[in-house]
Coordinates of C-alpha atoms and ligand atoms in Angstrom, one line a residue:
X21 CA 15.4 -0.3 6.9
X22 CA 14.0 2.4 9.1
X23 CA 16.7 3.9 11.0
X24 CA 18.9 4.1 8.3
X25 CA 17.0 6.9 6.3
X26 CA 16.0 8.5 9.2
X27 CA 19.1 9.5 9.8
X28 CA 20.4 10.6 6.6
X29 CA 19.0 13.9 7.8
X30 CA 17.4 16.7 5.2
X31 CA 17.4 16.0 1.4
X32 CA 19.5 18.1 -1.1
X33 CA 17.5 21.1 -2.2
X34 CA 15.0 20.4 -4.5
X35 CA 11.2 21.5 -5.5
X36 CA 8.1 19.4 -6.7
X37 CA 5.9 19.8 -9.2
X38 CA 2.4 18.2 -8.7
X39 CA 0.6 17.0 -11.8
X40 CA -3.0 16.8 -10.9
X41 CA -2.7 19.5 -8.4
X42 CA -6.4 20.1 -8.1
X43 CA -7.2 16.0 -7.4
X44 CA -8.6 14.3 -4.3
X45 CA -5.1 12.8 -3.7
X46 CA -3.1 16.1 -3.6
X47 CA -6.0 17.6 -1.2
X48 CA -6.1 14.4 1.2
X49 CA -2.2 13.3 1.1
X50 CA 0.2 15.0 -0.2
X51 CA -0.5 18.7 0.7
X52 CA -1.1 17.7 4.1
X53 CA 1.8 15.5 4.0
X54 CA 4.0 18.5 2.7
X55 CA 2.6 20.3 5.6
X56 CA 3.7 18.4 8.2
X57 CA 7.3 17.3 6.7
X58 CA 7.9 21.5 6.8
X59 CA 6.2 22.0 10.6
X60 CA 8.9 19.0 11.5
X61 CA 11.8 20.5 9.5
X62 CA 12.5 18.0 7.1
X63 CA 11.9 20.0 3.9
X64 CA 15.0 20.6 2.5
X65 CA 16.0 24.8 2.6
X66 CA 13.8 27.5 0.5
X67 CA 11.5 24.5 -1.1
X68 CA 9.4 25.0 -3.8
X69 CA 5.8 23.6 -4.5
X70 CA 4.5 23.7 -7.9
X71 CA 0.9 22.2 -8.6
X72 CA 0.0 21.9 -12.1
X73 CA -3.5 20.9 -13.6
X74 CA -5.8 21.8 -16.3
X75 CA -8.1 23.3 -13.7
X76 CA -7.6 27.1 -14.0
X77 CA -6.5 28.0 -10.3
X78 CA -4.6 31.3 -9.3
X79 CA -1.9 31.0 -7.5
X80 CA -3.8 32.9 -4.3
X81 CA -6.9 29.5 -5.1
X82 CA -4.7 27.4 -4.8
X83 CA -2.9 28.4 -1.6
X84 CA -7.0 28.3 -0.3
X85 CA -7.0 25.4 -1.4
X86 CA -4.4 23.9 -0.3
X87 CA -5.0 25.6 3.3
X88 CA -8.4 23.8 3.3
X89 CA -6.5 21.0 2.5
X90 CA -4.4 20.8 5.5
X91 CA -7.4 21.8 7.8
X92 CA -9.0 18.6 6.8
X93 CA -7.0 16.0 6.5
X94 CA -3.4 16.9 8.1
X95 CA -2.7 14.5 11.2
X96 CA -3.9 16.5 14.3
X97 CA -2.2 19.7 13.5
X98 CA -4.5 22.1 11.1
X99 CA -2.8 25.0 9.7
X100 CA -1.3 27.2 12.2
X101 CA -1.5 30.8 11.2
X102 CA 1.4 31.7 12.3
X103 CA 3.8 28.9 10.4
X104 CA 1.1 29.1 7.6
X105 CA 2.6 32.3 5.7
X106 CA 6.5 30.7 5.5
X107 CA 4.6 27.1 4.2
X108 CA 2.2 29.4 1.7
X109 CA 4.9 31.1 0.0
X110 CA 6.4 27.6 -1.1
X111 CA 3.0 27.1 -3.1
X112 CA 2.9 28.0 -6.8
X113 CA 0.1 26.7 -9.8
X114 CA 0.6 26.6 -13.5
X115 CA -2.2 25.9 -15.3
X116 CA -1.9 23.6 -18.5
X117 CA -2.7 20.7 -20.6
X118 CA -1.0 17.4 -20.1
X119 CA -0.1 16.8 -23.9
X120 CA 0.9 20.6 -24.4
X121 CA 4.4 21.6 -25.0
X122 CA 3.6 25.7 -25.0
X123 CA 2.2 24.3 -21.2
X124 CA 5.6 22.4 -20.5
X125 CA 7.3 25.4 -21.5
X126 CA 6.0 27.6 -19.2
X127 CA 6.3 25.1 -17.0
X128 CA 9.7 25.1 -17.4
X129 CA 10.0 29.0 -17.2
X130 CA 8.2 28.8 -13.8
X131 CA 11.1 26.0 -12.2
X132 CA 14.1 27.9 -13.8
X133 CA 13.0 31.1 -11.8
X134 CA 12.1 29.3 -8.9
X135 CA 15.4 27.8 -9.0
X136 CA 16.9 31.2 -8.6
X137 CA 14.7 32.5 -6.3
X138 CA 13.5 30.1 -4.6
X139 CA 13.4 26.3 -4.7
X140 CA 17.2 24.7 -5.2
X141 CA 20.2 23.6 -7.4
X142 CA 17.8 22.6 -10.6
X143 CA 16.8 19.5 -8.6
X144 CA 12.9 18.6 -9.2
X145 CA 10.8 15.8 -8.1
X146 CA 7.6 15.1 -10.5
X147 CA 4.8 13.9 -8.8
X148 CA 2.1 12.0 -11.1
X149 CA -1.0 12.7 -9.2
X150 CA -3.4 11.9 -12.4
X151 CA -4.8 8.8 -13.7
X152 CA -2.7 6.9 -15.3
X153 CA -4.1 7.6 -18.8
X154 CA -2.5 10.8 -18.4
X155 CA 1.0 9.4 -17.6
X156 CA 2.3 9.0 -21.2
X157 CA 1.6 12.2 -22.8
X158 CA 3.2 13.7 -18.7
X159 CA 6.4 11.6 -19.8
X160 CA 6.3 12.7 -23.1
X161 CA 6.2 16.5 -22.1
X162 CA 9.0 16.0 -19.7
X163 CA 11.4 14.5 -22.1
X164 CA 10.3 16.7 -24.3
X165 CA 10.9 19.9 -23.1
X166 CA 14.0 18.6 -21.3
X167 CA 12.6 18.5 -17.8
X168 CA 13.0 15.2 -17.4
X169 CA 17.0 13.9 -17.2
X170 CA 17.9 10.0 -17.5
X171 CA 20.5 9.5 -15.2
X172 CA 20.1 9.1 -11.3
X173 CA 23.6 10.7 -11.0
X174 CA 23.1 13.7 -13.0
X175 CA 23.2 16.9 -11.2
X176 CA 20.8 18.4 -10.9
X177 CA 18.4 15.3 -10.7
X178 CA 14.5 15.0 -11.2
X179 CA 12.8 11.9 -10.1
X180 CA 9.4 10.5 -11.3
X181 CA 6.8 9.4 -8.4
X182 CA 4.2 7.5 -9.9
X183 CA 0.8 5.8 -7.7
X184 CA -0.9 3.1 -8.7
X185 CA -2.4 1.6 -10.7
X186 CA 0.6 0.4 -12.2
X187 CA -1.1 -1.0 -15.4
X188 CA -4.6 -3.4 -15.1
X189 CA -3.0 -6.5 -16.5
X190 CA 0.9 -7.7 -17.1
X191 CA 0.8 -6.4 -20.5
X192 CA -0.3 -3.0 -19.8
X193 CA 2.0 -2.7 -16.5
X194 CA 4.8 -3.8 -19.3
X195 CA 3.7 -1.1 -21.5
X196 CA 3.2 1.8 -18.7
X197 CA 6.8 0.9 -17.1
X198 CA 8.4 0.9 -20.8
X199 CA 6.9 4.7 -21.1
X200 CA 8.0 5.8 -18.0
X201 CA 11.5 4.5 -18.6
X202 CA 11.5 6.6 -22.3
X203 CA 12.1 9.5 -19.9
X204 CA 13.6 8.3 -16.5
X205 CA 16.1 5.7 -15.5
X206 CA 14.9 2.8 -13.1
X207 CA 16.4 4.6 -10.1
X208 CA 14.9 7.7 -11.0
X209 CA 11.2 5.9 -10.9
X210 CA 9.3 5.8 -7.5
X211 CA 6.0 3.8 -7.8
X212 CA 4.3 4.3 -4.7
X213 CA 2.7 1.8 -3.0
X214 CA 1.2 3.8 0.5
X215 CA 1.1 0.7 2.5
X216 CA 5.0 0.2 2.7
X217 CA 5.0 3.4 4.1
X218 CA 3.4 2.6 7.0
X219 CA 5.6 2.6 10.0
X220 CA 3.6 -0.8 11.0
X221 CA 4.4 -2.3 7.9
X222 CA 8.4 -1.0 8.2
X223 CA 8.0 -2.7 11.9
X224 CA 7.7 -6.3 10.2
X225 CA 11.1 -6.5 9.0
X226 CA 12.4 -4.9 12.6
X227 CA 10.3 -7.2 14.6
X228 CA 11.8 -10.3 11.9
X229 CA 15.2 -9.1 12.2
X230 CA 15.6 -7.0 14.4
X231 CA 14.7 -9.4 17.0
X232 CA 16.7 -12.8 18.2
X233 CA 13.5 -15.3 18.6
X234 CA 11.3 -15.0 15.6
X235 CA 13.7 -16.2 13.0
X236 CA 14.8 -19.0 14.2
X237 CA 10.5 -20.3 13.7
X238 CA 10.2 -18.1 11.0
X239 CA 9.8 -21.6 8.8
X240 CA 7.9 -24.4 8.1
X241 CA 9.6 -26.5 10.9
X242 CA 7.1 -24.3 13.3
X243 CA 4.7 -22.5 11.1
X244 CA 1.5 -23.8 10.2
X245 CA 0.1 -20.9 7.8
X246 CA -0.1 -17.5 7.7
X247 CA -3.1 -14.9 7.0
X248 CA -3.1 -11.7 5.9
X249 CA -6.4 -9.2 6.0
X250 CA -7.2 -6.2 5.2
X251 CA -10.7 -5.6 5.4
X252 CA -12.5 -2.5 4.8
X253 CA -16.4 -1.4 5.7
X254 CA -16.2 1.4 3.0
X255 CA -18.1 0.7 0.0
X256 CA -17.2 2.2 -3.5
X257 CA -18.4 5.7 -2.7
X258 CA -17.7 8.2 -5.3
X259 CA -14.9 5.9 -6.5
X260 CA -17.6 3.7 -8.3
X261 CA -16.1 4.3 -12.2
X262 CA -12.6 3.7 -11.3
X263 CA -13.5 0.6 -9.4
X264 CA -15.8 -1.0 -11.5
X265 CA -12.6 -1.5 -14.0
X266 CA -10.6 -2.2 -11.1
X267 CA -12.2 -4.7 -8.8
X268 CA -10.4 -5.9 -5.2
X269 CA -7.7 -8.3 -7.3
X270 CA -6.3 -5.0 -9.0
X271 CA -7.0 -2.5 -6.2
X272 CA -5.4 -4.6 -3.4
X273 CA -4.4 -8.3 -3.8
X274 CA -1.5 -7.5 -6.5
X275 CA 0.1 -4.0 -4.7
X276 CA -0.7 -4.2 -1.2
X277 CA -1.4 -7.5 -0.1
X278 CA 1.6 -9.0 -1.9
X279 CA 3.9 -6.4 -0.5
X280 CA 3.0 -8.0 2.7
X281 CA 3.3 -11.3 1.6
X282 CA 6.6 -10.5 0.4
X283 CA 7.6 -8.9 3.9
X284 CA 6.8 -11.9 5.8
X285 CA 7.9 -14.1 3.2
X286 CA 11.0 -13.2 2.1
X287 CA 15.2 -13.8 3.1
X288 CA 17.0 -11.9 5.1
X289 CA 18.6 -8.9 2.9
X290 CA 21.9 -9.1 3.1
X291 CA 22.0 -5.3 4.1
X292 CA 19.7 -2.9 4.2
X293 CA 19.8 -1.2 0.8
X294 CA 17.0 -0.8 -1.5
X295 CA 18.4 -3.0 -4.2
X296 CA 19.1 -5.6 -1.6
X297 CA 15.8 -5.8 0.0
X298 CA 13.6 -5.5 -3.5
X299 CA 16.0 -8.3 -4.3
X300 CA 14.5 -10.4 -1.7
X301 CA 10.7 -9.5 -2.5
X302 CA 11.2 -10.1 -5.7
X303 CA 12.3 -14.0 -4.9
X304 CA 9.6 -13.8 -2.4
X305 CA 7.2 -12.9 -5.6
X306 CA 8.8 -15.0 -8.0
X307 CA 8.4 -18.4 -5.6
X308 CA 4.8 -17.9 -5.3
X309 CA 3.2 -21.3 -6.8
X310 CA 0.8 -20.3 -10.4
X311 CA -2.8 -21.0 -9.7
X312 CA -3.8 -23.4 -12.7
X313 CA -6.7 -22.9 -14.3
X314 CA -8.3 -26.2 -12.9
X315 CA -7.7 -24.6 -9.5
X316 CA -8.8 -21.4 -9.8
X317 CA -12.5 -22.2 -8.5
X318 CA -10.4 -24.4 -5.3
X319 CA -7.8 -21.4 -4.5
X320 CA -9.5 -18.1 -5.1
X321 CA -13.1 -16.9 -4.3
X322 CA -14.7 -13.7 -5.0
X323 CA -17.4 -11.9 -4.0
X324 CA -19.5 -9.3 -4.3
X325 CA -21.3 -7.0 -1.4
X326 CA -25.3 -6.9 -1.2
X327 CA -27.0 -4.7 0.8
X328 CA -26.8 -4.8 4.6
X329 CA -25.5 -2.8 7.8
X330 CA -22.1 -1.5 8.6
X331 CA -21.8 0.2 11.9
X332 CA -25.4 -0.1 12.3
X333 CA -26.1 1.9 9.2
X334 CA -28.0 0.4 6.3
X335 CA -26.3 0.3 3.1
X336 CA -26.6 -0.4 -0.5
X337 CA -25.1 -2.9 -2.3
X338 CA -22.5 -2.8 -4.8
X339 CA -24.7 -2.7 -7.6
X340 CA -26.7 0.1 -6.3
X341 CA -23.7 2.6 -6.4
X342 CA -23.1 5.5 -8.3
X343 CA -21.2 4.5 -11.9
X344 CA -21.4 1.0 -11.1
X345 CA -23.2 -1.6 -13.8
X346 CA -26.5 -3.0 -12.5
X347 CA -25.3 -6.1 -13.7
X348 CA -21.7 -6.0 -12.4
X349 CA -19.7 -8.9 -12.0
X350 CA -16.5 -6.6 -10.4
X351 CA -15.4 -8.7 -7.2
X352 CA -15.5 -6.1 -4.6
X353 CA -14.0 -9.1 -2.1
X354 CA -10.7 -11.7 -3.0
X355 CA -10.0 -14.8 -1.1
X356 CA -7.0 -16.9 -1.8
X357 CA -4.7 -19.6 -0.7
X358 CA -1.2 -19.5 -2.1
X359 CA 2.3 -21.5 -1.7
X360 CA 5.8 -20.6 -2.1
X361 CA 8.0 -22.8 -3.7
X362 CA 10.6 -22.3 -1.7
X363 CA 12.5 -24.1 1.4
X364 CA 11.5 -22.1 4.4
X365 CA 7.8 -21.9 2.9
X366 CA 7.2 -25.3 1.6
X367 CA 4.3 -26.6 2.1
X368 CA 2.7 -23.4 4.7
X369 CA -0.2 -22.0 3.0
X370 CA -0.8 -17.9 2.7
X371 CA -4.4 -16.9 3.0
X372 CA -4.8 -13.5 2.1
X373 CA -8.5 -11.8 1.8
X374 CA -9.4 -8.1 0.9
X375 CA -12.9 -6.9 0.7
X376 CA -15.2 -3.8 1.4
X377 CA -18.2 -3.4 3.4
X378 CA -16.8 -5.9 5.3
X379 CA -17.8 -6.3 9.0
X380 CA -14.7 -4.1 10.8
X381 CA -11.9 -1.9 9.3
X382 CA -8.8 -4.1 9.5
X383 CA -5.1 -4.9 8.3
X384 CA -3.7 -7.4 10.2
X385 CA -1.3 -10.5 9.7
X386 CA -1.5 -13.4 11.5
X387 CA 1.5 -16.1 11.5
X388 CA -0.3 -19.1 13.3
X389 CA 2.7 -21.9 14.7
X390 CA 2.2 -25.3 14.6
X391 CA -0.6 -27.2 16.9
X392 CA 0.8 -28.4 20.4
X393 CA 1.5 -32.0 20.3
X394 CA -1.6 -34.1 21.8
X395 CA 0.3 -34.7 25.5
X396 CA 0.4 -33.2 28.9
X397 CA -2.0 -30.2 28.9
X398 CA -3.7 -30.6 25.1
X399 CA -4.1 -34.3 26.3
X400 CA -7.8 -33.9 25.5
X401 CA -9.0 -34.4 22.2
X402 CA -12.3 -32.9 22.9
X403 CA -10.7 -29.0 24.1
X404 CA -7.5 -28.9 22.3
X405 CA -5.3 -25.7 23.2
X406 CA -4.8 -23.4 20.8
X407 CA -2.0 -22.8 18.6
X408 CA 0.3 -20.0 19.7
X409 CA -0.4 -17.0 17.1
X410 CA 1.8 -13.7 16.4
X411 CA -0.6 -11.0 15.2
X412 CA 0.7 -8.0 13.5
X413 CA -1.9 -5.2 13.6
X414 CA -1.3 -2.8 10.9
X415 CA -4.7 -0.5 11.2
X416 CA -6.1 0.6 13.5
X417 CA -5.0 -0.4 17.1
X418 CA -1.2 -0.6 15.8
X419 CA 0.8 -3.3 17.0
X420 CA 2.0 -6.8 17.9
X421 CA 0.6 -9.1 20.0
X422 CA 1.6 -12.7 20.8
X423 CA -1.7 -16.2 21.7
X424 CA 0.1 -17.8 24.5
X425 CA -1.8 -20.7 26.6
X426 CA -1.6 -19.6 30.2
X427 CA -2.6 -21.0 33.6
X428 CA -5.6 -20.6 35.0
X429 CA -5.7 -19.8 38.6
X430 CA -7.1 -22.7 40.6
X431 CA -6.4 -25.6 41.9
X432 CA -6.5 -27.2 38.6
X433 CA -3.8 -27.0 35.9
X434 CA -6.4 -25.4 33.3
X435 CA -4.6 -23.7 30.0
X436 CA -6.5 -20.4 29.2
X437 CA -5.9 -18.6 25.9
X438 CA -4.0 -15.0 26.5
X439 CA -2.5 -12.5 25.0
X440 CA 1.3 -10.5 25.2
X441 CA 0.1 -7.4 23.6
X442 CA 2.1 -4.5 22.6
X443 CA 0.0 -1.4 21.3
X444 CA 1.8 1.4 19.0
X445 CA 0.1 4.3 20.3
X446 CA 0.7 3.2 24.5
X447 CA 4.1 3.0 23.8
X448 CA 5.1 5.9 21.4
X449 CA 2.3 8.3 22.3
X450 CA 3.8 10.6 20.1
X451 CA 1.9 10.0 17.4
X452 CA 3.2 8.5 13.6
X453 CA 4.4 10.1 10.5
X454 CA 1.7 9.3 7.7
X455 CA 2.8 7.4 4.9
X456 CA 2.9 9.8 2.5
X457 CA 5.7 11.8 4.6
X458 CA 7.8 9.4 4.7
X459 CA 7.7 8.6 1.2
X460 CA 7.7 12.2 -0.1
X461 CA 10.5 12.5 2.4
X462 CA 12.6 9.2 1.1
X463 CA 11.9 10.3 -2.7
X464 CA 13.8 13.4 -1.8
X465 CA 16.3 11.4 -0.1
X466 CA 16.7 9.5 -3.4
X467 CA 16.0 6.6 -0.9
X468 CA 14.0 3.9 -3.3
X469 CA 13.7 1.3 -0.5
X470 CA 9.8 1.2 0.2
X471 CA 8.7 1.9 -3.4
X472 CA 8.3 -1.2 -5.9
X473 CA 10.9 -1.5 -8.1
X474 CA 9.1 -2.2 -12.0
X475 CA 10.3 -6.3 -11.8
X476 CA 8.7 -6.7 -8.3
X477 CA 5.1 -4.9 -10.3
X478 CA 5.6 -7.2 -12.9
X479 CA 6.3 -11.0 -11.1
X480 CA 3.0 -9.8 -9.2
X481 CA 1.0 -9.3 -12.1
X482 CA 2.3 -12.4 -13.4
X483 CA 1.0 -14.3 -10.9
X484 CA -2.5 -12.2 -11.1
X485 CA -3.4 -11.9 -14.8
X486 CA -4.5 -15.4 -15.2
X487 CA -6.7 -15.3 -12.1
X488 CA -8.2 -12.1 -14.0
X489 CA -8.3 -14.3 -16.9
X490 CA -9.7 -17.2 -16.3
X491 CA -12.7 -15.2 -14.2
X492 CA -13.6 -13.7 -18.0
X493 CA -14.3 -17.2 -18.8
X494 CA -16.2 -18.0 -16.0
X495 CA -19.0 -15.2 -14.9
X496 CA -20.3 -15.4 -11.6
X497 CA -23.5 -16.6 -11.3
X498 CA -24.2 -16.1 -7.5
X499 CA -23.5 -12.4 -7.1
X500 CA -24.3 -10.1 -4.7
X501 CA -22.8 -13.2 -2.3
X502 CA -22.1 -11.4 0.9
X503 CA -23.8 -9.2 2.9
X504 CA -22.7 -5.7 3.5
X505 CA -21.2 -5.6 7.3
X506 CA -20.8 -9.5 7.5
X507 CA -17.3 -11.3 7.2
X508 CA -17.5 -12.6 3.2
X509 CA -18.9 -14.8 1.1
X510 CA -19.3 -18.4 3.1
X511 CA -16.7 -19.7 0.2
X512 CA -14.0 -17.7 1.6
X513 CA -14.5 -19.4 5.0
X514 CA -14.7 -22.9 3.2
X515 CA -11.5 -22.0 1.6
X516 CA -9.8 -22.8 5.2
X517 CA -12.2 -25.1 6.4
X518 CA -11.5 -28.0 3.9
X519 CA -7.8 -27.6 5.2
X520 CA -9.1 -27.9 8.7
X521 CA -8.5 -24.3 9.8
X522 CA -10.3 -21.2 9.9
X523 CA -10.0 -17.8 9.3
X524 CA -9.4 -15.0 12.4
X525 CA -12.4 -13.0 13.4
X526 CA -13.1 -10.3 11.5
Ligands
LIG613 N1 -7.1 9.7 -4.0 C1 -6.5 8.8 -3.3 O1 -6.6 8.8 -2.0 C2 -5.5 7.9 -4.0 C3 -5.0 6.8 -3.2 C4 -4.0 6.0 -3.8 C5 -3.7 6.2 -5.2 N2 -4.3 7.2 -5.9 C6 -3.9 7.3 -7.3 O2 -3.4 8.6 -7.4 C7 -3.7 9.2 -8.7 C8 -4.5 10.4 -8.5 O3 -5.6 10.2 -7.7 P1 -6.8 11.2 -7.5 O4 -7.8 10.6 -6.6 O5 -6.2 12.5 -7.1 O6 -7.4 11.4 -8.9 P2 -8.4 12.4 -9.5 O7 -8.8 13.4 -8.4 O8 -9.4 11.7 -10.3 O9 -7.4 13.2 -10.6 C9 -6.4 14.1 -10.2 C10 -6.4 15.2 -11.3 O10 -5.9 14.6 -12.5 C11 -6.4 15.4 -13.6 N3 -6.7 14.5 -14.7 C12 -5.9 14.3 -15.7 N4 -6.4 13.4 -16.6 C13 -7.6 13.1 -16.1 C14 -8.6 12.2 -16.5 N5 -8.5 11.5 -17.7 N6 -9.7 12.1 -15.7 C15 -9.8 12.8 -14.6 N7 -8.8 13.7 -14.2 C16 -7.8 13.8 -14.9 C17 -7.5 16.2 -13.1 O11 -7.1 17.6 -13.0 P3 -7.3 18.6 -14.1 O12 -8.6 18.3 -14.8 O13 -7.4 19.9 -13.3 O14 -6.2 18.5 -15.0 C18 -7.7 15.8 -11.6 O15 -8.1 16.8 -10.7 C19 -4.5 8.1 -9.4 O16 -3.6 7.3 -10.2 C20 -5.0 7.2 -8.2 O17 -5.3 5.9 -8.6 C21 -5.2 8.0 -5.3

C-alpha cells in the first residue's frame, strides 16, 4: 500500500474547488494540508485553488484567511513569506449558494479561465467541505451545469471527495451514496475517512505483511483477542449540535474503529490495488457476527460523561454543554465485543471502545496471544506471566511495541514483564505527512486505496443500525455513568471481566 503511491510521483494537472471554503475543516485541514503538499512539491504544475461558500469573501479575505489558516494549524512550518506569494496566487473564492445554478455558472466561468490561465487540462477535484445536508443540492449543481463527468476515464476528469458522515443510519447512507452516484461514478467518489490516512494506520498492513513472523500467529491458533481504543479527553466543545445527533456509535465505532478492525482483520490482498484491498475489508466487514437484540445489553455498553477532571482541569458534563439536551441520552462513550465468522477469527473476540473526556488521548490496538501454558516458568498459579502483547500506537507516541517475559537479573530464574518498543518519531525524526496530505495527494493521484468504497460504508452500517435501534427502545436510565477524566463506565470493564480478561490501561 504505501510505497506504491508514493512513488507514482506528481498527479496530472488539475485544480480543486472547496465547497464550504469558509468552514472549520478547510481552515484546520485542508488549507494547511494544501500548504504543505506545495512547500514539498507534490502539487501538480500551475494548480489552482478555488473555495466556494455562501460566505461573501474577496478573493484578497480569503487569501488572509487562508494565511491565518496555515499559521495555525500547518504541521511546524507556518507560512513562510517568501514561498507565501507563489502558494497565494493559487487561491481563488467564488461566492454562491449551494442550490443556485446562476452560482454554478459562474462557477464554471471561474474553472474554464483558470484552466487557461492557470490551473490544468480541465481536470477538477470537488471537495465537499459542508454538512452533508448540503451534498444533494452540491451534486445536483454539478450535474447540472456539466461540471461534474461520469466516467473515471474521461479526460479531463473531476472527482468528488466527500467526509463523513456518510449517512446516520443504513437507509440514509443508501440514500446519500445513491445521490452522489446521480453525478459521479464509484471510482470517481472519494469518501474520506482521516484515520486511514494516518501513516500509523498504513503501518498495520506493512508491519502484517510486510513482515515474515506476524502472519504466521495472525489467527486463532495463537490469538486470544484483540482491542482497539481510541480514547479522547475532549469533550463536545463547540461541536455540541452536531454531536448530540451523532453520538460515539456514529462519530467513531462505524468509520473509524471498523476501518481498524478491518485492517487487523482482514486476508492478505492479493496485490496491492485499491479494489483488491477494499475487497478484503469488505469480507472483513461482512463476517462480523450481528449483535441480536437479546444481546445487545451483554455486547455493547454506552455511556455518558459527568462532570470531573481531565488534566487536572474541572469540567462539565455532557449535559452541561452548549446545544446539548439537558436530558440527553447521546452516548458520548461505545463499548463492544464482536466476532467474525470467519476461519482465522473464530472464536477471538474484538473489543473496541471510543469515548470522550476520557482519562488520556489515545488510539492504540492491542493484539493479546494466547496465555503461556501453566509449566516451567508460569508454574505458579498464584503469579501467572503475562501473555505476550503486540501494541500498535496510533496517537500520540507513534509506534509498535512488543510484552515479552524477560529474566530478571539474580540468582533466581524470575520472569519480568518488558517491552521491545519501537517509537515513530526516534526512528524517522523527520516528522509525518498529515492525513489530509496524503489523501488530497492520492485523490489527485486517482489513487482510491485508503478511502471507503460505498459497500464497505454500507456492511458497516449494517452491522450498526440495529445497535442504534434497539437503544431507541431501551433509554438509559443511569446516565451521566462515567466520570469525566476516568476510564468509562464500570460496564465497559465488566464487559471483559466476565470473559476473564481486562481491558489495557487507559
Ligand atoms: N472540522 C473538522 O475537523 C472535520 C473533521 C472530520 C470531518 N468533518 C466533516 O467535514 C464537513 C465540513 O466540516 P466543517 O467542520 O468545516 O463544517 P462547518 O464549518 O459547519 O461547515 C462548513 C461550511 O459549510 C457551509 N454550509 C453549507 N450548508 C450549511 C449548513 N446547513 N449549516 C452550516 N454550514 C453550512 C458553511 O459555509 P457558508 O455558510 O459560507 O456557505 C460553512 O462554513 C462536515 O461534513 C464534517 O462532518 C469535519
Amino acid at each position: 500500500m504505501p510505497e506504491k503511491e508514493l512513488s507514482d510521483g506528481t498527479p496530472d494537472r488539475c485544480g480543486l474547488v472547496i465547497f464550504g471554503a469558509s468552514g472549520d475543516l478547510t481552515r484546520r485541514k485542508l488549507l494547511p494540508a494544501l500548504y504543505n503538499l506545495f512547500l514539498d512539491g507534490l502539487l501538480p504544475p500551475a494548480f489552482g485553488i478555488v473555495g466556494f461558500a455562501r460566505s461573501a469573501f474577496s478573493r484578497e479575505e480569503f487569501r488572509v484567511l487562508a494565511r491565518g489558516a496555515v499559521d495555525e494549524f500547518s504541521r511546524r512550518r507556518p507560512a513562510d513569506p517568501q514561498r507565501w506569494p507563489e502558494f497565494e496566487q493559487m487561491l481563488h473564492y467564488q461566492q454562491g449558494g449551494y442550490g443556485d445554478a446562476e452560482s454554478f455558472r459562474r462557477l464554471r466561468e471561474v474553472q474554464t479561465n483558470l484552466d487557461r490561465v492557470h490551473a490544468g487540462a480541465g481536470n477538477w477535484v470537488y471537495y465537499l467541505a459542508t454538512p452533508p445536508s448540503a451534498y444533494r443540492e452540491i451534486g445536483q449543481g454539478l450535474e447540472q451545469s456539466g461540471l461534474a463527468c461520469s466516467r473515471m476515464d474521461a479526460k479531463p476528469w473531476s472527482r468528488l471527495v466527500v467526509e463523513k458522515p456518510i449517512g446516520h443510519d443504513l437507509s440514509s447512507a443508501r440514500a446519500l451514496n445513491d445521490a452522489l452516484s446521480a453525478g459521479c461514478e464509484e471510482s470517481q467518489t472519494f469518501r474520506i475517512d482521516h484515520y486511514l490516512g494516518k501513516e500509523t494506520v498504513q503501518n498495520i498492513l506493512v508491519l502484517r505483511f510486510g513482515n515474515g513472523i506476524f502472519e504466521p500467529l495472525w489467527n486463532h491458533h495463537h490469538i486470544d483477542h484483540v482491542q482497539i481504543t481510541v480514547a479522547e479527553t475532549d469533550g463536545a466543545g463547540s461541536r455540541g449540535g452536531y454531536y448530540e445527533e451523532a453520538g460515539a456509535l456514529r462519530d467513531m465505532v462505524q468509520n473509524h474503529l471498523f476501518q481498524l478492525l478491518c485492517l487487523v482483520a482482514m486476508e492478505p490482498p492479493h496485490n496491492l490495488g485499491a479494489d483488491a484491498i477494499r475487497d478484503e475489508k469488505l469480507q472483513a466487514l461482512e463476517s462480523i457476527r450481528p449483535i441480536r437484540p437479546e444481546e445487545l445489553d451483554r455486547q455493547v455498553v454506552r455511556g455518558q460523561y459527568a462532570a470531573g477532571l481531565v488534566d487536572g482541569q474541572p469540567v462539565k458534563a455532557y449535559r452541561e454543554e452548549e446545544k446539548v439536551a439537558r436530558e440527553s441520552v447521546t452516548e458520548t462513550f461505545v463499548a463492544m465485543k464482536v466476532y467474525l465468522d470467519n476461519w482465522r477469527w473464530s472464536g477471538v473476540p474484538f473489543y473496541l471502545r471510543t469515548g470522550k473526556r476520557l482519562a488520556r488521548r489515545t488510539a492504540e490496538i492491542a493484539i493479546q496471544f494466547r496465555k503461556l501454558p501453566p509449566i516451567l516458568f508460569n508454574r505458579n498459579p498464584a503469579r501467572p506471566l503475562d501473555p505476550n502483547v503486540l501494541s500498535i500506537r496510533l496517537q500520540p507516541n507513534e509506534g509498535v511495541s512488543l510484552q515479552i517475559g524477560s529474566k530478571r537479573p539474580g540468582p533466581r530464574a524470575e520472569v519480568s514483564t518488558v517491552k521491545l518498543d519501537f517509537g515513530y518519531h526516534s526512528v524517522f525524526p523527520a516528522g509525518t505527512p498529515e492525513a489530509y496530505e496524503r489523501l488530497l495527494l492520492d485523490v489527485m493521484l486517482g489513487d482510491a486505496t485508503l478511502f471507503m468504497r460505498r459497500d464497505e460504508v454500507e456492511a458497516a452500517w449494517s452491522f450498526v443500525t440495529p445497535i442504534l435501534e434497539g437503544w431507541t427502545h431501551s433509554t438509559p436510565d443511569d446516565f451521566p455513568n462515567y466520570v469525566a477524566g476516568s476510564a468509562g463506565p464500570a460496564r465497559a470493564d465488566e464487559l471483559l471481566v466476565v470473559d476473564g480478561r481486562r481491558w489495557g490501561r487507559l
